[in-house]
GROMACS .gro file of C-alpha atoms in nm:
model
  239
    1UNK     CA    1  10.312  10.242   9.828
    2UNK     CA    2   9.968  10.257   9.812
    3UNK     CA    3   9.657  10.141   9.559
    4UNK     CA    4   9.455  10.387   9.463
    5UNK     CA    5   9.150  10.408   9.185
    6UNK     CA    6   9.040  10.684   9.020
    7UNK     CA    7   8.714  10.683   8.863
    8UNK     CA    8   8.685  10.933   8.634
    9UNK     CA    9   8.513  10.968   8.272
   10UNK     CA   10   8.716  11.337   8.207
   11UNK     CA   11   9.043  11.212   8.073
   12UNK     CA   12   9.264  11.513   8.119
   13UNK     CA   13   9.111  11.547   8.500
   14UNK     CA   14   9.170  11.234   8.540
   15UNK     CA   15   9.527  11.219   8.363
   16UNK     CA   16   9.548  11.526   8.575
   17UNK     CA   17   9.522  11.313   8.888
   18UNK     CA   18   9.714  11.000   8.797
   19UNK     CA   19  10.042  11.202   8.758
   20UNK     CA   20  10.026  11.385   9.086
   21UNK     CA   21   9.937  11.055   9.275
   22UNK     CA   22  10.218  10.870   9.063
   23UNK     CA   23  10.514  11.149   9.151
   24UNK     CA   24  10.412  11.114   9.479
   25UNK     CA   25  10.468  10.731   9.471
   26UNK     CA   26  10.113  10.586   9.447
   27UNK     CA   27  10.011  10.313   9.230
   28UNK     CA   28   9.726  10.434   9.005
   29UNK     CA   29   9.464  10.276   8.808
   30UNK     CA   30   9.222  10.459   8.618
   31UNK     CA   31   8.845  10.374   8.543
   32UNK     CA   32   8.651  10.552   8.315
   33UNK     CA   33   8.275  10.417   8.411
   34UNK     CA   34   8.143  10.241   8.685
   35UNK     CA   35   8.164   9.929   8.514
   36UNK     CA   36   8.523   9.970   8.492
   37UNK     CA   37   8.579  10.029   8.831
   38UNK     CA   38   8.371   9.754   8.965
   39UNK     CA   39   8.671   9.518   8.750
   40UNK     CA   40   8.931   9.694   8.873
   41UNK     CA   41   8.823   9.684   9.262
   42UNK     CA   42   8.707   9.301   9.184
   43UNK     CA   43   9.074   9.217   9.034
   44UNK     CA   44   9.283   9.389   9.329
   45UNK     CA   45   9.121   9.573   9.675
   46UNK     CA   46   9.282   9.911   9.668
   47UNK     CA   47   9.356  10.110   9.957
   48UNK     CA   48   9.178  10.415   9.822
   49UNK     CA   49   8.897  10.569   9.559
   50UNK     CA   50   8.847  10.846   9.425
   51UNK     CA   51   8.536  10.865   9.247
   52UNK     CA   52   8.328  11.074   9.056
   53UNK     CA   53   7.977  11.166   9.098
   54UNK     CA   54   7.845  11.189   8.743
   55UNK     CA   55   7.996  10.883   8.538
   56UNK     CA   56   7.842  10.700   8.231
   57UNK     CA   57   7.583  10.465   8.347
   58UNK     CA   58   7.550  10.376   8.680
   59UNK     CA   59   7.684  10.688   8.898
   60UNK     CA   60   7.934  10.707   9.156
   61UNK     CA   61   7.636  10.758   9.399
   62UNK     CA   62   7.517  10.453   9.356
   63UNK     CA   63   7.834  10.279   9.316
   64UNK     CA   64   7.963  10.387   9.653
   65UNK     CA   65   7.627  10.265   9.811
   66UNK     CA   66   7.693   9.929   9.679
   67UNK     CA   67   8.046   9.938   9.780
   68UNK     CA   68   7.900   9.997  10.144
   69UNK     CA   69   7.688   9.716  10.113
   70UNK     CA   70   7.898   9.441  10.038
   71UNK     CA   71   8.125   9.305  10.347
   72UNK     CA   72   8.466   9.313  10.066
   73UNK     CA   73   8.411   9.670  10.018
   74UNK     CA   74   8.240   9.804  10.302
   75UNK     CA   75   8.575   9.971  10.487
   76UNK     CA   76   8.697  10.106  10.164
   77UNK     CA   77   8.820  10.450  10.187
   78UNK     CA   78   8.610  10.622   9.884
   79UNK     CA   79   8.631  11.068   9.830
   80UNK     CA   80   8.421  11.170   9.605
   81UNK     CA   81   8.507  11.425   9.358
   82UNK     CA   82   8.241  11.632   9.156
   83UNK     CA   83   8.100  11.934   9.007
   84UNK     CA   84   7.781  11.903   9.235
   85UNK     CA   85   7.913  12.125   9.479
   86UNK     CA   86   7.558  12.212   9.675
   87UNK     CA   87   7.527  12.107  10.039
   88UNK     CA   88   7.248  11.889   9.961
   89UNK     CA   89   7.491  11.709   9.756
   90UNK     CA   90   7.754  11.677   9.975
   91UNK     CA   91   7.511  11.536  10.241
   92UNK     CA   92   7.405  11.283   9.996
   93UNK     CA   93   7.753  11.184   9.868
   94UNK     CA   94   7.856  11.131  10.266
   95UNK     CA   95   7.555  10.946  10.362
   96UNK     CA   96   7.618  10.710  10.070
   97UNK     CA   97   7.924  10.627  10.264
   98UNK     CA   98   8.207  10.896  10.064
   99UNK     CA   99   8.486  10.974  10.391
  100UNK     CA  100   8.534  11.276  10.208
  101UNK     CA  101   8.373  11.518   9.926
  102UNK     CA  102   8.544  11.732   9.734
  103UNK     CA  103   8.372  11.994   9.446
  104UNK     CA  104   8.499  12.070   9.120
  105UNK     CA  105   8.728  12.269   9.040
  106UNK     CA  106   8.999  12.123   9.274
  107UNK     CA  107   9.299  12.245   9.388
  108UNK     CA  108   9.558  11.919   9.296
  109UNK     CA  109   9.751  12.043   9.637
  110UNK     CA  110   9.414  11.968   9.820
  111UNK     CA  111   9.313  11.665   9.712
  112UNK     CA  112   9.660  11.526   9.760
  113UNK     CA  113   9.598  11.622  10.082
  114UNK     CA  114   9.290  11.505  10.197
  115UNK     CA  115   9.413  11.167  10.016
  116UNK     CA  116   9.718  11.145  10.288
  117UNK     CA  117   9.434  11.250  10.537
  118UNK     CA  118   9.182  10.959  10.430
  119UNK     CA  119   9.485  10.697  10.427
  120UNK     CA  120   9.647  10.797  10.749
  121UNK     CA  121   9.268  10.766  10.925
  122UNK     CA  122   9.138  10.451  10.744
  123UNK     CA  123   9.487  10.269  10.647
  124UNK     CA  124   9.788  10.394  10.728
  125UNK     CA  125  10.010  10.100  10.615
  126UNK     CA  126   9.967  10.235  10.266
  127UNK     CA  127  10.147  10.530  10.367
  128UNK     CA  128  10.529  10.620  10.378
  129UNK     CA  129  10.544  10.801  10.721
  130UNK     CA  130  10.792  10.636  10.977
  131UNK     CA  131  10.597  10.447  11.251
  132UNK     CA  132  10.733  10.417  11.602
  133UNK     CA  133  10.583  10.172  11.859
  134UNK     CA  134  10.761  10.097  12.214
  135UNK     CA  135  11.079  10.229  12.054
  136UNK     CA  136  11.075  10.017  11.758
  137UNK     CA  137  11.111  10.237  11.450
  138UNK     CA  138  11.001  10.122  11.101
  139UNK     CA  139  11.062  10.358  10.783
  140UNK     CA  140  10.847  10.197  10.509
  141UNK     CA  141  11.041  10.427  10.257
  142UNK     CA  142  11.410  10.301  10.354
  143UNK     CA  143  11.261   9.967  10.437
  144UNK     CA  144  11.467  10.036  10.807
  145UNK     CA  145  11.340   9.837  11.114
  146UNK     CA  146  11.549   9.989  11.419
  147UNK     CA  147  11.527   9.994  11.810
  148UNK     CA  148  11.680  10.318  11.968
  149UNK     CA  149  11.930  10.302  12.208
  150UNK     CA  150  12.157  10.554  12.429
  151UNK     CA  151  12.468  10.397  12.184
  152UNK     CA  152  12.292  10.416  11.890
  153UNK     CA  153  12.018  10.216  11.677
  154UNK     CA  154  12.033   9.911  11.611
  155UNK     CA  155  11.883   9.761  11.276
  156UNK     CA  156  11.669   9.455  11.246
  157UNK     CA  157  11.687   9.219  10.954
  158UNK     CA  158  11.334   9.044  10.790
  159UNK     CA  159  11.237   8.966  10.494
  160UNK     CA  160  10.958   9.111  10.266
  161UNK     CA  161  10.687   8.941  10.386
  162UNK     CA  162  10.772   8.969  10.782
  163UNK     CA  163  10.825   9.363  10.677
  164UNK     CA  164  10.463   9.397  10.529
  165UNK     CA  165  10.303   9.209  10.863
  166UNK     CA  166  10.514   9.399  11.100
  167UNK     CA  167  10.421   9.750  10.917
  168UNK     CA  168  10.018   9.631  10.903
  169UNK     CA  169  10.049   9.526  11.284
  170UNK     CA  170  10.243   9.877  11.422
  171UNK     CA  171  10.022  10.040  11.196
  172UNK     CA  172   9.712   9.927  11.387
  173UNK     CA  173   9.831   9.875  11.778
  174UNK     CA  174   9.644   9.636  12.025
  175UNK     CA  175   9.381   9.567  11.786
  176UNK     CA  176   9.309   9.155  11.766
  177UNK     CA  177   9.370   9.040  11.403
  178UNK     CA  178   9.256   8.702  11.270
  179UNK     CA  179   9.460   8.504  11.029
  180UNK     CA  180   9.178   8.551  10.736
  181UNK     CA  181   9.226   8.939  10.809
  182UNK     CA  182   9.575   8.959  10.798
  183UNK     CA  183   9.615   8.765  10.455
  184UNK     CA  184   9.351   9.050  10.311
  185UNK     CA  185   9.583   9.328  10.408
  186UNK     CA  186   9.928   9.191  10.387
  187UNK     CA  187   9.927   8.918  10.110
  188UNK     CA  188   9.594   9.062   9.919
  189UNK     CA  189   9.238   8.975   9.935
  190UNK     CA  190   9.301   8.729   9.567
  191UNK     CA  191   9.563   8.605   9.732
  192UNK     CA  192   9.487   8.221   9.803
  193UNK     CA  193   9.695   8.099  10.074
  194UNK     CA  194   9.626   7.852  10.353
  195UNK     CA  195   9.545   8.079  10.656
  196UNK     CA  196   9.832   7.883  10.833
  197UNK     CA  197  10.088   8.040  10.654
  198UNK     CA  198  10.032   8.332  10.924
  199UNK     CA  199  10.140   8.184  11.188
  200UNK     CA  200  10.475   8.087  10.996
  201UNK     CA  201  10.524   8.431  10.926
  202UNK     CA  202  10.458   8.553  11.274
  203UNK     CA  203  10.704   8.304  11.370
  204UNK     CA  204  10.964   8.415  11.159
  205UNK     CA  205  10.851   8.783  11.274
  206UNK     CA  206  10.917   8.708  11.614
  207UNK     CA  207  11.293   8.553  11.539
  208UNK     CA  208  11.320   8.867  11.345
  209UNK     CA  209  11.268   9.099  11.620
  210UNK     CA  210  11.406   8.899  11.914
  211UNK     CA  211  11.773   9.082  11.882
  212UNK     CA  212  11.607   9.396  12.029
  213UNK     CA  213  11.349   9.273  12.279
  214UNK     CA  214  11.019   9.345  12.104
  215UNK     CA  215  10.891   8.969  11.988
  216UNK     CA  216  10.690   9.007  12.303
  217UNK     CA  217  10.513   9.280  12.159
  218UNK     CA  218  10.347   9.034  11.900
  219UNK     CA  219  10.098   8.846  12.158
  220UNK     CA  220   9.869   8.521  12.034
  221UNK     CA  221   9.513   8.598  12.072
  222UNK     CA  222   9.358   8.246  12.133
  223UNK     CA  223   9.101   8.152  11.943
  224UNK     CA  224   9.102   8.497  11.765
  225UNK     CA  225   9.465   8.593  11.608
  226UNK     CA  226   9.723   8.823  11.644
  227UNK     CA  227   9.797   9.168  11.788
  228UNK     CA  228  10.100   9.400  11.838
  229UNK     CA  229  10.084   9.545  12.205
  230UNK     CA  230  10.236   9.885  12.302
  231UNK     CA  231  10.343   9.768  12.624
  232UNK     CA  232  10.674   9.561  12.620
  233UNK     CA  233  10.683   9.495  13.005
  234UNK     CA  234  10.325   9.311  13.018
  235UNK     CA  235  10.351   9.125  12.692
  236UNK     CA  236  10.375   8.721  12.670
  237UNK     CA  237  10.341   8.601  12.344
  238UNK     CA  238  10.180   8.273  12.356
  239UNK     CA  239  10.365   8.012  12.077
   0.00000   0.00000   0.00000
């Protein structure tokens, strides 16, 4: 399930909004002015903003260029959504660092679509689709961790936690990790945890996964963190 915030000073657009990202299982939190926002995204990083252009007070222009410009919330997937529909505008909503632009009046069908498109690109743990890595399959919506075999699958136990990292980690193959970075995305960014507590969890991730031969697929980085490799036959974790 993912976080999303819509920003969004029309109530019954952005009512509108809310219930189509709700029935389709997303969390929702709605801000009426930048101000608002700014609390909401300061309380809990989402994984997702829609914002609109013309808001009371600051814009979202100018909110999006500050969200670019501050390391917390400068890889924060933002689509902006307004009634300035001219290709100047567009250009400027993009350069201030929107990954999308969409111009009122919206289809609801659309948007929910370039949200899934936004998420998959920029952070596709908050989505529901089934990842499969070196024939590990995880189904975030049955909560299912299973290897494939010619008899049949076979399921993998782990707890919540273990779940979240191994989702985060197939969700973004071979790329290093460091323990600050994986707190952020797995336990939350106002989380405060000592950075330690990783490697427990990667520990325990490893037992998990050991009845089906893929705890070699999470590899120590030394000095750096963690990945999840998508070769099996060269991997050697280092404990």
């Amino acid at each position: 399930m993912s976080r999303i915030v819509v920003v969004e000073d029309e109530s019954a657009i952005a009512e509108l909004i809310a219930i189509n990202l709700r029935h389709a299982g997303h969390e929702v939190t709605l801000a009426a002015s930048a101000e608002q926002a700014q609390r909401a995204i300061d309380a809990v990083l989402p994984d997702l903003v829609v914002l609109d252009w013309m808001l009371p007070g600051q814009s979202g222009l100018a909110l999006a260029r500050q969200w670019r410009a501050s390391e917390r919330t400068r890889e924060l997937p933002i689509i902006m959504l307004t009634a300035r529909g001219e290709e100047s505008d567009k250009v400027a909503g993009l350069d201030a660092g929107a990954d999308d632009y969409i111009a009122k009046p919206f289809s609801t069908n659309e948007l929910m679509a370039r949200i899934r498109a936004v998420l998959r690109r920029k952070a596709p743990e908050a989505l529901e689709d089934q990842v499969e890595v070196a024939g590990l399959r995880l189904d975030p919506s049955t909560r299912r961790i299973s290897r494939r075999t010619a008899q049949g699958d076979i399921d993998l136990k782990m707890g919540p936690t273990e779940f979240r990292l191994l989702h985060f980690l197939m969700t973004h193959p071979e790329r290093v990790h460091s323990r600050a970075q994986l707190l952020d995305q797995v336990w939350g960014d106002h989380v405060f945890v000592e950075e330690r507590t990783v490697d427990v969890h990667i520990r325990r991730l490893r037992c998990a996964l050991e009845p089906s031969g893929h705890d070699s697929l999470v590899q120590t980085v030394r000095g750096s963190g963690y990945r999840f490799s998508t070769q099996q036959e060269s991997a050697a974790p280092v404990r």
